[in-house]
C-alpha cells in the first residue's frame, strides 16, 4: 500500500538518515522524497510503500520515534510518484478545458490542508492561470448590487456563503484584494472561501444585499499571541466603500470575538491603508500600534487587562508562521531592541487623503490568515 507522509524533521545532522533507517528496518520502501523549506525548518514529504497491516497511526508512531514532529499520514495512489513539474503541467492542461475546477486540482496536487511557502507560491500561480482562463472563456464580469439597490444586512457567515464570497472577491479591485491579503490575490477558490466563512475557532460576519455578499469581516485565533487573541480582517466591495459598511462589520465582529472569549483583537495593516486605520480608530477603543517591518500591527483591547503589561506578549513578525508566505524579507531587529510603538490617537501623522478630510471610512481591507 502507498502512503504519503509529511513531517518536520529534527533540526540536526543525520535526522533524515535515522528516519530512512527505521523505515528500512520495518521493510518500508521510500519511493520518493520532496523537501520544503519553511520558517520552522525542513519539512519532508515522503511516499512510502508498506506491507499489509500498516495503518496511518502505525506510520505516525514510527516517524515520531525518529524524532519527527507535526506528522500527517494519508493513503495515496501511484500517480503521486510523477515528478511535481509534470503533475502541475498536466493540471494546467485540464484547467484549459475547465478552469473552475482549480479547487479540485489543488486538492489532488497538494493533498494536505496546510501549505508550505513553496506550495502557496505554486497554488497562487495555478489560481492565477485559472482566473485568466475563466476571463477569456466568459469574457464579462458579473455586476453586483450597487448602493441604493437595497439595505445591507449583517449576519454570521456559514460555509453556504462560499460561492457568494468568491463572487464578491471577483468583483473587488486588485487594490482592495491586495490590501486585504497583503499579496496579489487574482482569484479566491471555493475551498479558501469556505475556510474564511467558517474559520476554526473564530467567526465571520458578512454584509449581504439579497443573495449577494458585498462585505466580509473575519476573526480567527492567532496562536502566536495567545489563545485569547483573534486576528481580524475586513474586505468591502469597491462600490460599497465609503458608506461606513466596514465600520459596521468591524464593530459587529469585535462584539462576536469578545463573545467567543477573546481579550484582544489584532489587525495587521499596511501603513498606506489609511481607510483601515481610520476604521479601527472609529471603534473608540483602547489600542496599541506596533510597527514591525513593513506593516503595522494594531492591537485592540477587548477587556480591561488585555493591554496591561502583565499580559503583554512579545511582537510576532507577520507571516513568520502565517499561511501566506512573505515575498520580501523583513529587517531583523537586534536582540533586545523593541519594535516602534505608536498611539492610534496620533493618526493625524498618517498622510491625509486628498479631498477626503473629515469623511467617513473608505473601508479598505486588511489581511486575515489561514484561518
mmCIF file of N, CA, C and O in Angstrom, residues 47 286 288 309:
data_model
loop_
_atom_site.group_PDB
_atom_site.id
_atom_site.type_symbol
_atom_site.label_atom_id
_atom_site.label_comp_id
_atom_site.label_asym_id
_atom_site.label_seq_id
_atom_site.Cartn_x
_atom_site.Cartn_y
_atom_site.Cartn_z
ATOM 1 N N UNK A 47 6.762 9.503 -0.051
ATOM 2 C CA UNK A 47 5.809 8.492 -0.489
ATOM 3 C C UNK A 47 6.455 7.146 -0.199
ATOM 4 O O UNK A 47 7.575 6.876 -0.650
ATOM 5 N N UNK A 286 -9.481 51.140 23.308
ATOM 6 C CA UNK A 286 -8.055 51.196 23.631
ATOM 7 C C UNK A 286 -7.283 50.362 22.622
ATOM 8 O O UNK A 286 -7.617 49.205 22.358
ATOM 9 N N UNK A 288 -3.223 49.665 20.592
ATOM 10 C CA UNK A 288 -1.776 49.823 20.536
ATOM 11 C C UNK A 288 -1.333 49.480 19.114
ATOM 12 O O UNK A 288 -1.776 48.487 18.538
ATOM 13 N N UNK A 309 0.633 45.531 31.027
ATOM 14 C CA UNK A 309 1.967 44.945 30.907
ATOM 15 C C UNK A 309 2.012 43.535 31.474
ATOM 16 O O UNK A 309 2.863 42.738 31.106
#
